[in-house]
Every structure is written in structure tokens, then in C-alpha cells.
Coordinates of C-alpha atoms in Angstrom, one line a residue:
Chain A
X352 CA 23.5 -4.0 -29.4
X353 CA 25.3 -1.0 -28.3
X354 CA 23.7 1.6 -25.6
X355 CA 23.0 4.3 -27.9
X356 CA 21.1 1.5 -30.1
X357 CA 18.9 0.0 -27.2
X358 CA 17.6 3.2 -26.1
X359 CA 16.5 4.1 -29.4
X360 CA 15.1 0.8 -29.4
X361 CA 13.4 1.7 -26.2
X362 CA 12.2 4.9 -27.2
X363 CA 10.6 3.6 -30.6
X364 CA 9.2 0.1 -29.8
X365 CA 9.2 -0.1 -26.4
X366 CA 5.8 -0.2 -26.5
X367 CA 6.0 -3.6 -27.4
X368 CA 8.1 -5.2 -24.5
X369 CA 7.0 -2.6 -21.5
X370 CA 2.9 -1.7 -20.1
X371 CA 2.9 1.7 -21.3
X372 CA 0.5 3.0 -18.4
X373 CA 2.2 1.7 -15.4
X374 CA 5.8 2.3 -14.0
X375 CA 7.7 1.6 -10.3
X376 CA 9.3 3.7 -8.4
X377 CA 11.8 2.9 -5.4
X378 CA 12.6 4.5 -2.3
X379 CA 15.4 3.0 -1.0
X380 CA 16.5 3.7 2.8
X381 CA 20.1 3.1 3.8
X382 CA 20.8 2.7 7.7
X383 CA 24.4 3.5 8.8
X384 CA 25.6 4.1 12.7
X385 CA 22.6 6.3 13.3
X386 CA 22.0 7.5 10.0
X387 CA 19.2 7.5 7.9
X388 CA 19.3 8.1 4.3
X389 CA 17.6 7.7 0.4
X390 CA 19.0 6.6 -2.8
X391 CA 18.4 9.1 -5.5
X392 CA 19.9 8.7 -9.1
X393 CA 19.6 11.1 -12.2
X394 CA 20.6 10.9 -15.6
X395 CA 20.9 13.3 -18.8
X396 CA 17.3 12.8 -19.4
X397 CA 16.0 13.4 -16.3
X398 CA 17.7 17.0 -14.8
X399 CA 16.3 16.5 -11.2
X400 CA 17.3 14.0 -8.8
X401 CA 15.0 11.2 -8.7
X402 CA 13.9 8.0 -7.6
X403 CA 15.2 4.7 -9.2
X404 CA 12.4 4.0 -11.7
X405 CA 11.3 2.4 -14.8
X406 CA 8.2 0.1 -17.0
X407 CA 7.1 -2.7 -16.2
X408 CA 7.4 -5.7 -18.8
X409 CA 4.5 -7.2 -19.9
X410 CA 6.0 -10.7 -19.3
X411 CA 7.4 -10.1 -15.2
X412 CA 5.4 -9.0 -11.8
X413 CA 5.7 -5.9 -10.4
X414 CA 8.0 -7.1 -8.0
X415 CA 10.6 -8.3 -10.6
X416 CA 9.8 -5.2 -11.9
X417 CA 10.8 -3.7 -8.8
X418 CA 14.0 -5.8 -8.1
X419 CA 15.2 -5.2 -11.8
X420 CA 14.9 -1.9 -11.9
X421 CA 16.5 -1.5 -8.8
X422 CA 19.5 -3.6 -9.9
X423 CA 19.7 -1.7 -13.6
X424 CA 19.3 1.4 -12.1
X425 CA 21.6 1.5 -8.9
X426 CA 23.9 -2.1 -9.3
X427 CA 22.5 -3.2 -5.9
X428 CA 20.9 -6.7 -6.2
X429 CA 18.6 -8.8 -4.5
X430 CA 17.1 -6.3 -1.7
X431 CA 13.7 -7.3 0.2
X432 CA 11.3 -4.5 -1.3
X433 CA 7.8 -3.7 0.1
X434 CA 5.1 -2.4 -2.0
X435 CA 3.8 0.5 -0.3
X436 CA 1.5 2.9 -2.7
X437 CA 0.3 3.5 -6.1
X438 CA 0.1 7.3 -7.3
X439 CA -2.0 8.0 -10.5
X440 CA -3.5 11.5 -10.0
X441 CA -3.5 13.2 -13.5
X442 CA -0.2 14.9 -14.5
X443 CA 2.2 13.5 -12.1
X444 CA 4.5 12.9 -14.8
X445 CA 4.1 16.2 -16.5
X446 CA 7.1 18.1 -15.2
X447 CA 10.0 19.4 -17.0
X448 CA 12.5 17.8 -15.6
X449 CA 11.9 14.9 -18.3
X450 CA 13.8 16.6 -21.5
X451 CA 12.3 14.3 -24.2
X452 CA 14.3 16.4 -26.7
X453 CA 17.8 16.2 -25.3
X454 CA 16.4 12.3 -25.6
X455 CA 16.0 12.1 -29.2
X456 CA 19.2 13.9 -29.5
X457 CA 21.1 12.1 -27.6
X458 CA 19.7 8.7 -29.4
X459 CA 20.2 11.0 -33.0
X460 CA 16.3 10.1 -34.2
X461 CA 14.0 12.8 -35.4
X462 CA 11.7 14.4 -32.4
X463 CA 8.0 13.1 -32.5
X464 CA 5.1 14.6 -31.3
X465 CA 3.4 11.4 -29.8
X466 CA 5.6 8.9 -27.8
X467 CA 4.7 6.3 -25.8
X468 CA 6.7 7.8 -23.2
X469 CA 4.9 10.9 -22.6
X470 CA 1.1 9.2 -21.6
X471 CA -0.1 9.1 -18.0
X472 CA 1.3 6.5 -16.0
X473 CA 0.5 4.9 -12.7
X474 CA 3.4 4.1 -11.0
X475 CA 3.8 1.6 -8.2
X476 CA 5.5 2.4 -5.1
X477 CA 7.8 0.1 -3.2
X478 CA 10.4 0.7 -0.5
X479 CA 13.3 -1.0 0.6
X480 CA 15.7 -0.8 3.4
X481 CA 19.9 -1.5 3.0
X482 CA 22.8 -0.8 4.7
X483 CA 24.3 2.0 3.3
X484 CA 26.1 0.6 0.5
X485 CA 28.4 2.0 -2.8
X486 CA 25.7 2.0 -5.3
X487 CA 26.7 1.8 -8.6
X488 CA 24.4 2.4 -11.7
X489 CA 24.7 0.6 -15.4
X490 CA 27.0 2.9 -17.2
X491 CA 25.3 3.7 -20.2
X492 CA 25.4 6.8 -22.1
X493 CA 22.7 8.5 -20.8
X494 CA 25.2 8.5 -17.7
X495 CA 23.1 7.8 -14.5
X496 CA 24.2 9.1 -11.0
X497 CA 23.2 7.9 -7.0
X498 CA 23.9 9.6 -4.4
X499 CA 22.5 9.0 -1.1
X500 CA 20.8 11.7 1.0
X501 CA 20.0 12.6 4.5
X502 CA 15.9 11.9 4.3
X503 CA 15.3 14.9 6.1
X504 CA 17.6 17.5 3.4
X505 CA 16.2 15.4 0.1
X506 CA 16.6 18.0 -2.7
X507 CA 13.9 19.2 -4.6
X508 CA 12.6 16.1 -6.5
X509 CA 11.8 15.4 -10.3
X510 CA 7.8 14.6 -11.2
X511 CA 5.9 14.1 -7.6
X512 CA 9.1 11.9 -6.1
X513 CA 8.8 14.0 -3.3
X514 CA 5.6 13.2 -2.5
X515 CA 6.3 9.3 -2.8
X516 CA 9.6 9.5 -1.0
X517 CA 7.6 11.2 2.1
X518 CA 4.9 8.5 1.6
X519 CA 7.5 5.5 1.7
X520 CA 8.7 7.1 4.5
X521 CA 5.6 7.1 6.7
X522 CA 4.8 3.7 5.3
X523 CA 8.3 2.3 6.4
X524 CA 7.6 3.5 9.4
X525 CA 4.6 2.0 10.0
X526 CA 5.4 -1.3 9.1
X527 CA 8.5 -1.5 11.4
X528 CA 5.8 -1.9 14.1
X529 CA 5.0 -4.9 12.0
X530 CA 8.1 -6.7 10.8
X531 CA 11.1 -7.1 12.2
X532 CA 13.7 -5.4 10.9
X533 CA 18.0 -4.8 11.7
X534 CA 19.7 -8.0 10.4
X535 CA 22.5 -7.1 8.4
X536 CA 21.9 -3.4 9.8
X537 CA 23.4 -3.9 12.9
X538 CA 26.7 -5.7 13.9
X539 CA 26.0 -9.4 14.4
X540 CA 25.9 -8.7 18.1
X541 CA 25.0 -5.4 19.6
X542 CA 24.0 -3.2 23.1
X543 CA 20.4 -2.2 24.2
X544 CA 21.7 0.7 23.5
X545 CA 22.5 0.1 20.1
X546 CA 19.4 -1.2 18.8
X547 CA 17.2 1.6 20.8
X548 CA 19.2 4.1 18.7
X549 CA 18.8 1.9 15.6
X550 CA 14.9 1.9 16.1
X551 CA 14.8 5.6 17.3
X552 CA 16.6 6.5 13.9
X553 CA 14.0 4.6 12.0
X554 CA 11.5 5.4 13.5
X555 CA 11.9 9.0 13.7
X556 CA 10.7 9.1 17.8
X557 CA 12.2 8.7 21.2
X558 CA 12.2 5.6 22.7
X559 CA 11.6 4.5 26.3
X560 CA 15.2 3.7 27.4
X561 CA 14.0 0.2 29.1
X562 CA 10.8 -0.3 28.1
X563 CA 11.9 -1.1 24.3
X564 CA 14.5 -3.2 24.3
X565 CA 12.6 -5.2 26.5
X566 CA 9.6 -5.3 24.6
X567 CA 12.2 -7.3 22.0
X568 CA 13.4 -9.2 24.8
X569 CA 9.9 -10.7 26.3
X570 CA 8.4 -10.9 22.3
X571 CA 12.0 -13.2 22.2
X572 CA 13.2 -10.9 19.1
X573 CA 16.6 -10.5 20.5
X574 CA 18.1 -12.4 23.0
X575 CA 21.3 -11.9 25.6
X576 CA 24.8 -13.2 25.0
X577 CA 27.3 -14.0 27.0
X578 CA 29.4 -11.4 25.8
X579 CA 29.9 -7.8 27.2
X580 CA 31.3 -4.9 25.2
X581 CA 34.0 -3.7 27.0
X582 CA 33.8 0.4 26.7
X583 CA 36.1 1.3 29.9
X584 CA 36.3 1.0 33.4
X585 CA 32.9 -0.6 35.4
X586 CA 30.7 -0.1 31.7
X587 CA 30.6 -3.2 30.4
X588 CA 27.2 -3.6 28.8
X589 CA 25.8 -7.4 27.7
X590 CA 26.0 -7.8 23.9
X591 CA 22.7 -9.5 22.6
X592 CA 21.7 -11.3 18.7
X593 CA 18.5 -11.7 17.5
X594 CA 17.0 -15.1 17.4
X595 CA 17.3 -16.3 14.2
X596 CA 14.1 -18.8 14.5
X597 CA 12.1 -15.7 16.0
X598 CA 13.3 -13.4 13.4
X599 CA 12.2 -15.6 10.9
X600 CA 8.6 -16.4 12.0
X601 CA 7.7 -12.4 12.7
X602 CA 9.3 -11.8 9.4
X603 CA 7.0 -14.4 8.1
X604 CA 3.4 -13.8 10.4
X605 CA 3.9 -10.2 11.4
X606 CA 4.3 -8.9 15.1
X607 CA 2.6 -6.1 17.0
X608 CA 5.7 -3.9 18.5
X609 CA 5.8 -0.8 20.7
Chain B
X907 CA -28.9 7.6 -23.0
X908 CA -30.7 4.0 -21.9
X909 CA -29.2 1.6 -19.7
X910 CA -28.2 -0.7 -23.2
X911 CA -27.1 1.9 -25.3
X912 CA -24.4 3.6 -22.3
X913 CA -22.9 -0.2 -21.9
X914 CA -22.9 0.1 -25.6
X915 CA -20.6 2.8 -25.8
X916 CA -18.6 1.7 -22.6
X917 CA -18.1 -1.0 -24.7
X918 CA -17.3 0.2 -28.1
X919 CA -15.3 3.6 -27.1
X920 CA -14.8 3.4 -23.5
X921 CA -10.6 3.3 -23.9
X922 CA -11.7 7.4 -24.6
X923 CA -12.7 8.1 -21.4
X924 CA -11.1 5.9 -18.9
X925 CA -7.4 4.4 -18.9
X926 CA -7.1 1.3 -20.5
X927 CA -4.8 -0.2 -18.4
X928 CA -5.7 0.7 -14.8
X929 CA -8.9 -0.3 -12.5
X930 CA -9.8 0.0 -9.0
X931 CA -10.8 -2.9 -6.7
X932 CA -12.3 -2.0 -3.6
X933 CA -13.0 -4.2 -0.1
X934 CA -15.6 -2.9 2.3
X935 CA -15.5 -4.3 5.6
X936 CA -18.5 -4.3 7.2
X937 CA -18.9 -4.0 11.6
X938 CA -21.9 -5.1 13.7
X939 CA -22.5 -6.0 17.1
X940 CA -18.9 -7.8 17.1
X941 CA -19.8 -9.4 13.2
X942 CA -16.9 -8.4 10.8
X943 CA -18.0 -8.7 7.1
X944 CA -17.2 -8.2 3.4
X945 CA -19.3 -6.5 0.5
X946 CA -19.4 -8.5 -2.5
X947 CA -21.0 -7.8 -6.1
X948 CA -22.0 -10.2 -9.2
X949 CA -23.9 -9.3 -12.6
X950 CA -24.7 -10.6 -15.5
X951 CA -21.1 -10.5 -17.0
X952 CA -19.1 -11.7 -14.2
X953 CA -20.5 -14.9 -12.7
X954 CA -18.3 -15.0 -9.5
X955 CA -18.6 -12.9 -6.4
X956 CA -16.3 -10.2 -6.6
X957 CA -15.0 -7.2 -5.3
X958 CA -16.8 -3.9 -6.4
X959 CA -14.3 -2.6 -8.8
X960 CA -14.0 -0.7 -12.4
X961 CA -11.8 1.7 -14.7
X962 CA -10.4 4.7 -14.0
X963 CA -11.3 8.1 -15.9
X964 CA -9.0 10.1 -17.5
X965 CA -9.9 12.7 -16.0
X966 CA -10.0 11.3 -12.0
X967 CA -7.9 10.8 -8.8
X968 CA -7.7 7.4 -7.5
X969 CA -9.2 8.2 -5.0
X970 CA -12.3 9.8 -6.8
X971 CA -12.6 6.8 -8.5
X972 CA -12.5 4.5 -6.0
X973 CA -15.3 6.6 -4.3
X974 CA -17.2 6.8 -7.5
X975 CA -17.1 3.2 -8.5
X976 CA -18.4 2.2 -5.2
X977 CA -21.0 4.7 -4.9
X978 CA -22.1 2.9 -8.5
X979 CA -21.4 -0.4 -7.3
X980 CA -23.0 -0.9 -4.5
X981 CA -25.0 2.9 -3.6
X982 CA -23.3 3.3 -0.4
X983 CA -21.1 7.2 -0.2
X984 CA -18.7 8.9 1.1
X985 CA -16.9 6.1 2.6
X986 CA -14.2 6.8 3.9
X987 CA -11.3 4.4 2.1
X988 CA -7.6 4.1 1.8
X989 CA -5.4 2.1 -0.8
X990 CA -3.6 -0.5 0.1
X991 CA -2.0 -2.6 -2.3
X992 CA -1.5 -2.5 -6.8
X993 CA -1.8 -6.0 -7.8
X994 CA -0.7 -6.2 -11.3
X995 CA 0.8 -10.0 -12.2
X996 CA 0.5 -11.5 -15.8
X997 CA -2.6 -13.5 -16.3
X998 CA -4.6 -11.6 -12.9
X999 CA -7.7 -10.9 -15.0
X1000 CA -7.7 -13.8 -17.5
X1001 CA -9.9 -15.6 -16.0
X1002 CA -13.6 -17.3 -17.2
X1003 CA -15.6 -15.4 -14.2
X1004 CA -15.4 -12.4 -17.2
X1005 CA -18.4 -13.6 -19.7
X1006 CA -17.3 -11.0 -22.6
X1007 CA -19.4 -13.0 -25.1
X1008 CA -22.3 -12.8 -22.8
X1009 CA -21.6 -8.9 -22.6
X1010 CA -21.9 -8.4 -26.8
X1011 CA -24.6 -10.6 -26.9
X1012 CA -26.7 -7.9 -24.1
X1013 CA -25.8 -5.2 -25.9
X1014 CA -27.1 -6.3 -29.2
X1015 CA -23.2 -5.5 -30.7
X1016 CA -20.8 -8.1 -32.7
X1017 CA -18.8 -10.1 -31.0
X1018 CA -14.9 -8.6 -31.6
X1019 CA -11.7 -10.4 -31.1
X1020 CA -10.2 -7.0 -29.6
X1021 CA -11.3 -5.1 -27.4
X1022 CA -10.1 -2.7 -25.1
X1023 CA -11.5 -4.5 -21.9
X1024 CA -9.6 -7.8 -23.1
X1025 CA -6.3 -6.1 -21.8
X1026 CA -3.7 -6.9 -18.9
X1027 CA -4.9 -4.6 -16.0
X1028 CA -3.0 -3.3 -12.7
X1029 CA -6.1 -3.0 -10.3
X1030 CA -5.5 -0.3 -7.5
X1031 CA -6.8 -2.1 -4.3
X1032 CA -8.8 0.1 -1.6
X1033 CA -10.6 -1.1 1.6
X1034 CA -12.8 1.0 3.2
X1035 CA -14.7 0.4 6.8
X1036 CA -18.4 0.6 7.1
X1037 CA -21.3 -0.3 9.3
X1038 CA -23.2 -2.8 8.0
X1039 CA -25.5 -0.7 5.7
X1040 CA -28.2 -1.5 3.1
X1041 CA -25.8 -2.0 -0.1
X1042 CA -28.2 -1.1 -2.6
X1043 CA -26.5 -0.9 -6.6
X1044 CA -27.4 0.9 -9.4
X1045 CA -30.3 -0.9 -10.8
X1046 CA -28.6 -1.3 -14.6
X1047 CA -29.8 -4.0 -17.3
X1048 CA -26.9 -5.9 -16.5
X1049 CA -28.4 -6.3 -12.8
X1050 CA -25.8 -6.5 -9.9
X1051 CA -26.5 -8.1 -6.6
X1052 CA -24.9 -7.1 -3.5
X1053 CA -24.3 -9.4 -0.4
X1054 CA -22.5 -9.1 2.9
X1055 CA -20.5 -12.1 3.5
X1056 CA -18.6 -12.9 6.9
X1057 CA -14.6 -12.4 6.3
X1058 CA -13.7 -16.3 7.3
X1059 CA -16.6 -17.7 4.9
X1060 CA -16.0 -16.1 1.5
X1061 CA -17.3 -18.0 -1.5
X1062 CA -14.2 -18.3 -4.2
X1063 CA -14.1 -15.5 -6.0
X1064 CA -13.7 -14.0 -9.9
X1065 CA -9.8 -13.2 -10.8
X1066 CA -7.6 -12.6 -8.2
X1067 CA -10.2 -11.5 -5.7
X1068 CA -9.7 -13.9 -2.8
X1069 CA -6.0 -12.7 -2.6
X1070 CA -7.2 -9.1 -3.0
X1071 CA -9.8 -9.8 0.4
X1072 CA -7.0 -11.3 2.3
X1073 CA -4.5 -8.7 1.9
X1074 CA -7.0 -6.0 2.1
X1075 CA -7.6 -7.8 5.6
X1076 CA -4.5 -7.7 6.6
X1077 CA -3.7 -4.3 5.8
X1078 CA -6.6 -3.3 7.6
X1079 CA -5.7 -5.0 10.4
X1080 CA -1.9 -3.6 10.4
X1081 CA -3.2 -0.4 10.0
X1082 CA -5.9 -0.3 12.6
X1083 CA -3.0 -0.3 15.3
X1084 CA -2.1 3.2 13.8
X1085 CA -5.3 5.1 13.2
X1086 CA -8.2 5.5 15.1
X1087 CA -11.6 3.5 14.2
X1088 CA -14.9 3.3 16.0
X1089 CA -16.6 5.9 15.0
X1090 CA -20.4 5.1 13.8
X1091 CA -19.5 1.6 14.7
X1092 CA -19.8 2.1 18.1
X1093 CA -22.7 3.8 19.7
X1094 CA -22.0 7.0 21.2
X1095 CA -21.3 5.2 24.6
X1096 CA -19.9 2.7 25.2
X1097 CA -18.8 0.0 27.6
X1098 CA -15.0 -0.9 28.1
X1099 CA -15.8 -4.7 27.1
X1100 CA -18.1 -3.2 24.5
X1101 CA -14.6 -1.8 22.4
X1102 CA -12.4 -4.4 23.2
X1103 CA -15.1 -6.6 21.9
X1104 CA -14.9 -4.4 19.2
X1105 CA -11.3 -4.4 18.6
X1106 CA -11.2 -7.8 18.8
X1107 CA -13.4 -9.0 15.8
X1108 CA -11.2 -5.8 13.5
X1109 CA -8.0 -7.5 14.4
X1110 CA -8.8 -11.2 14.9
X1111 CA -6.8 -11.2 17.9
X1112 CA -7.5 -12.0 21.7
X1113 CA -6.7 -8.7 23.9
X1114 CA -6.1 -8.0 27.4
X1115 CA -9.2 -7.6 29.2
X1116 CA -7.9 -4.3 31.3
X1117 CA -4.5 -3.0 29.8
X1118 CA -6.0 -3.0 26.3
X1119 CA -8.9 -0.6 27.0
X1120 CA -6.7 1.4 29.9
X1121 CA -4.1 1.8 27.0
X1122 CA -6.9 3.9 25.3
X1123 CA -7.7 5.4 27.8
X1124 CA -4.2 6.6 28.5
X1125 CA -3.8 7.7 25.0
X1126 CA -6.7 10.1 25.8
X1127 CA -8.9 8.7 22.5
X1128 CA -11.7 7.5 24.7
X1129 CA -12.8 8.9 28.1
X1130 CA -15.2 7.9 30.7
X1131 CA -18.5 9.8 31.0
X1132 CA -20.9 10.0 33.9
X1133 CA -23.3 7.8 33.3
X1134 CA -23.4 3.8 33.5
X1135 CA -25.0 0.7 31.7
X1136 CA -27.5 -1.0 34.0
X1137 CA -27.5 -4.0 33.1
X1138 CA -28.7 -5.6 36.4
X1139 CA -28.3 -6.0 40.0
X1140 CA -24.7 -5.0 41.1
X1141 CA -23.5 -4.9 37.5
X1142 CA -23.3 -1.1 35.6
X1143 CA -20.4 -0.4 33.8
X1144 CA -19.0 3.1 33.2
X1145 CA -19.9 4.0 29.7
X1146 CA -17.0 5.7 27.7
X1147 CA -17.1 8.0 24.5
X1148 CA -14.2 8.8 22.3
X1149 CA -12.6 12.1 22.7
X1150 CA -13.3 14.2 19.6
X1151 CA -10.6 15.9 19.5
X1152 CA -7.8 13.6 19.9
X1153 CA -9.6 11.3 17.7
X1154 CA -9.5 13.9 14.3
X1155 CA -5.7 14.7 15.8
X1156 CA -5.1 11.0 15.7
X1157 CA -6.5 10.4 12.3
X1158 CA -4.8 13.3 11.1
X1159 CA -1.0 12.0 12.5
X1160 CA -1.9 8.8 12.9
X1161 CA -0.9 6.8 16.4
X1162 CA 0.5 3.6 17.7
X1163 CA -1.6 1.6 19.3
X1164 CA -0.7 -2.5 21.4

């Protein structure tokens, strides 16, 4: 089936494959040397930049939901996403940034008044943190784009993405009090320094200069090397890793950090 | 309208006023004198213990329906609640705790192969934290019962309840390090042991015996008053109150509490 031919497929009887009330959305943050940022995308249909969403088949869970839609809509697979919110207040999805006549004429099918497109929708929220990575959406011929942006200069937003992406936000940062977070964020081995700056970047506050990194020390988070980073004359700091075995049990039973 | 004839119609044309596809479940945890409980409902058409839940109007928030359906549920209002998590997996509400046969047969209607109840749901999970309060439902002919049951001895539940309660636990307990709670739980003094007693049975855990209070203290949400408990020779603790205004400033911008 070509592109043009699925999404009139989609349009018509999709219906038939997708829940028509409930959709996901994704915020997805990107950490890179002290930089924070979210993965919008936007496509011929959609004229504002948005978050990477979609339906939900009536055959998968929301969270293959969320990982498929990720993957379709930005090429980056297999990412640890979080559930976070569900927002279903009464016109969310009225806006006109979705042009459901450019839709039907980019798909060449006569414009109809009722679609199963243009109900109410739920849509679940999940949020997901990456390195900063090329992301690289399914080229199809309603053309999608990502971009990543600095989450605090996001662009005015399509629907109530705004809203969700500032929700995602404060959830993210609540739960990094509660799961450990940095692997593949951070180099393999890294400075106090480095990971105080990594959690006062996601976090959004100041940290205690001492007092958290060894919080992660005593909790046995992170653990010292026998390396040193050599950065000049008499500064030598001690590299540290996480421990793997720790890593994996908070990730697993939760942890209580400040 | 009679008690039959609106469960009639609820029946026969409710997919007109509420979304077919969307319902709200809702956990209330219930505090007393260092007892943490959960509010359960049963009625004539679901013969488990469940969750106080329903549909969501067209015309609603989620969050209005969440405080409507439990105000019908189980009489108690104005709580206070927050949503947690969507659960929304293939098969959630299949289940034979849902008596739909039983339901026609009460209503005097014939029994249809279709109906719009008979459909997948997403159900929008809330948990709310009360005291322990009379949990009185609307008396309807299909009769619920409400009963508090402690959180470590719930019965099995109808559908996917049991995994609703223990994430709605959870969730509470993450975010109880993050905003303020105690309120109406507490009396309006109290002793240092009295809260960490307190804080003990929300989050299941053991906590310090001094740091945990003086870190409260030091956050300036509770503050020592002049008066003490007598409680006997040699022994009156300081009572304590919370601090009204960094309590509403807390709930407002949330904290981060160890």
C-alpha cells in the first residue's frame, strides 16, 4: 500500500483498527552537557508544532501505544516511557491547527462532515527522557518534522500541548526524586561535579554542592573509581560510575532522594 | 424519574450523555489514629468489591466527574483528589464481577447482545485522602454498600481493581514527599511523635524519630505552639500546628520532603 493510500485508509476506516476516544501524547526530554530540551514534530496536517502523538489500537496497551507512536513518529525506538497524566477536559482538541481539509485533499477523497477524527478524545500522557539524539520521523507524504527545543523557549503549541508539555515537566521532575535516572546520560564515568550539574539541569533547582552527591554516595547510587580526570595542574577530581546492581534495584523499588 | 426507570435510560441511551469509551475510578484512602484504609463499593450488578467509579459526561472535566461520581458513590464531597494513573489494557473490564444480565433483568428491559456499557473502557484513576468518614451512598434500587477496608487486607477485587489500589498507593505515597498532608487528619495540635506516627502509616515506611519531624520543622510547615500534652508525671510534649501559610504555599508549588 502506498502512503497516500494508507492514510486514506486511516481517515475512512480507521475506526475499525484505532479507539476512537482515546489518543497518547509524548513529551520527550533530551539531556545533553547541561542542556535540557523537548522533541516536537509537525506535519502538513497539523500547522503547529506538536507533541509526537497518535490512537491507540484496539488490539495493544497504551504503552505499546506509547512506544509505537514514538518510534513511527520520531524513528527513535525502544525508550523507557512513564505515564504521567490523562487530559479530557471538553475541547482540547478543537483548535485550528488540525486542517482536516488540507487532509482530504492531500489524500484526494471528498471532505465529510462527520469523521472519526474530529470526536473528543482523552489522551494519555507519557514522558520519556533520551540523550539528545538525531530524530528522524517516517517519511511519508504528509512530511513530518522534529526539532528539539530548549524547554524553557517551547513555541506556541498545537491543541493544549502546552499544557501537557508543562505537566510532563513537573511530573519528570518529581519522579527523579523517585527513580534513578543518568545512565546513558552521562559519560560511563563522571565528576561530582558532573552529575550535580546533570541533576540541577533536570531538576530545574540549585543543588547543595556536597550534600548531593553524597546523598548518591551513602544511598550507594554512584560509587568512586580509581580514576581522576586530569583538568590541569593540582585539579584532579575522582571519576565515579553508578553501581549497576544499585541502579537496578531503585529503578525497580523506588528511592527517596534529596 | 424513579430510581428503575433513570437506570432504564442509563441503560438504553446513556452513550448520549456520557462518553462511551472513558470512566473514572477513584481510590479514597482513609486516616485514623495511625489506621490507613480504603473505601470500597458493591451493588447489585457488580458482585466484587470495587473501586467507586463511573462514566464521564459529555459535558464534564475529569475532574468534575471524578468529584461527582464519588459524591454519588459513596455521599462523601468535596474531596480533595488528584489523578494518577489511565489504565486502558485489552480485556481490563471483561471480567464476570459485571452481572449485565442481572442489570436487564432489574430494569424490567430485554436482554441485548449490544450495548454501549459492553465496550473496551480506559478508566481515569484518582485517589483522594480522607479521614475516615461515614461513607454513606445514594440509596438507589440497585443498593450499593460502602466499607472501609485496611490497605494490606483488601478482599480481591472486580476488573482490574486490585492493580488500580496498589498503584493508587504508591502514587500516593511518591507524592506525599512533595505536597503537604495532615490537615483534618491531625488535630489542630499535635505532638512531634503524633506526625511521625502519622507519616508513617501514609508512607509505610519507618522514619527517624528526630530528623524526620525537625526536617518539618525546618521547612517552616509545622511550628511549635505554647502549650504541651500532659500526659503524666515528667512527660508533656510540645504540641505543634502546621503553619497556614506555608502549608497553602506548599500545596500550591508543591515541596520536597525526606
Amino acid at each position: 500500500m502506498d502512503s497516500q493510500s494508507s492514510v486514506r485508509q486511516f481517515l475512512e476506516r480507521g475506526y475499525l483498527t484505532y479507539r476512537t476516544n482515546v489518543s497518547i501524547d509524548c513529551a520527550i526530554f533530551g539531556y545533553h552537557s547541561g542542556e535540557l530540551k523537548l522533541l516536537l514534530v509537525k506535519n502538513k496536517v497539523i500547522t503547529k508544532w506538536c507533541l509526537p502523538g497518535g490512537f491507540v489500537k484496539k488490539v495493544e496497551t497504551l504503552d505499546a501505544a506509547a512506544a509505537r507512536i514514538t518510534a513511527e513518529r520520531t524513528g527513535i525506538e525502544n525508550l523507557f516511557m512513564k505515564q504521567f497524566k490523562t487530559f479530557g477536559d471538553q475541547g482540547r482538541n478543537k483548535t485550528d491547527a488540525f486542517d482536516v481539509k488540507k487532509l482530504y485533499e492531500l489524500t484526494g477523497l471528498k471532505m465529510k462532515k462527520e469523521n472519526w477524527l474530529l470526536g473528543e478524545t482523552v489522551t494519555v500522557g507519557f514522558y520519556a527522557i533520551s540523550d539528545i539524539v538525531q530524530a528522524k520521523p517516517n517519511a511519508d507524504f504528509l512530511s513530518s518534522e522534529c526539532q528539539w527545543f530548549p524547554v524553557d523557549q517551547l513555541p506556541k503549541l498545537a491543541f493544549d500541548h502546552n499544557e501537557i508539555a508543562k505537566e510532563a515537566l513537573a511530573a519528570m521532575r518529581m519522579q527523579l526524586y523517585h527513580f534513578p535516572i543518568g545512565k546513558n546520560l552521562l559519560p560511563k564515568k563522571f565528576t561530582l561535579k558532573e552529575i550535580k550539574l546533570f541533576y540541577e539541569v533536570m531538576s530545574g533547582k540549585t543543588l547543595h554542592i556536597t550534600n548531593f552527591p553524597n546523598k548518591l554516595i551513602s544511598i550507594g547510587l554512584i560509587e568512586k573509581t580509581n580514576e581522576r580526570m586530569n583538568i590541569g595542574a593540582h585539579r584532579s577530581p575522582t571519576l565515579y560510575k553508578f553501581n549497576e546492581k544499585q541502579y537496578q534495584k531503585a529503578l525497580k523499588e523506588g528511592l527517596v532522594l534529596v
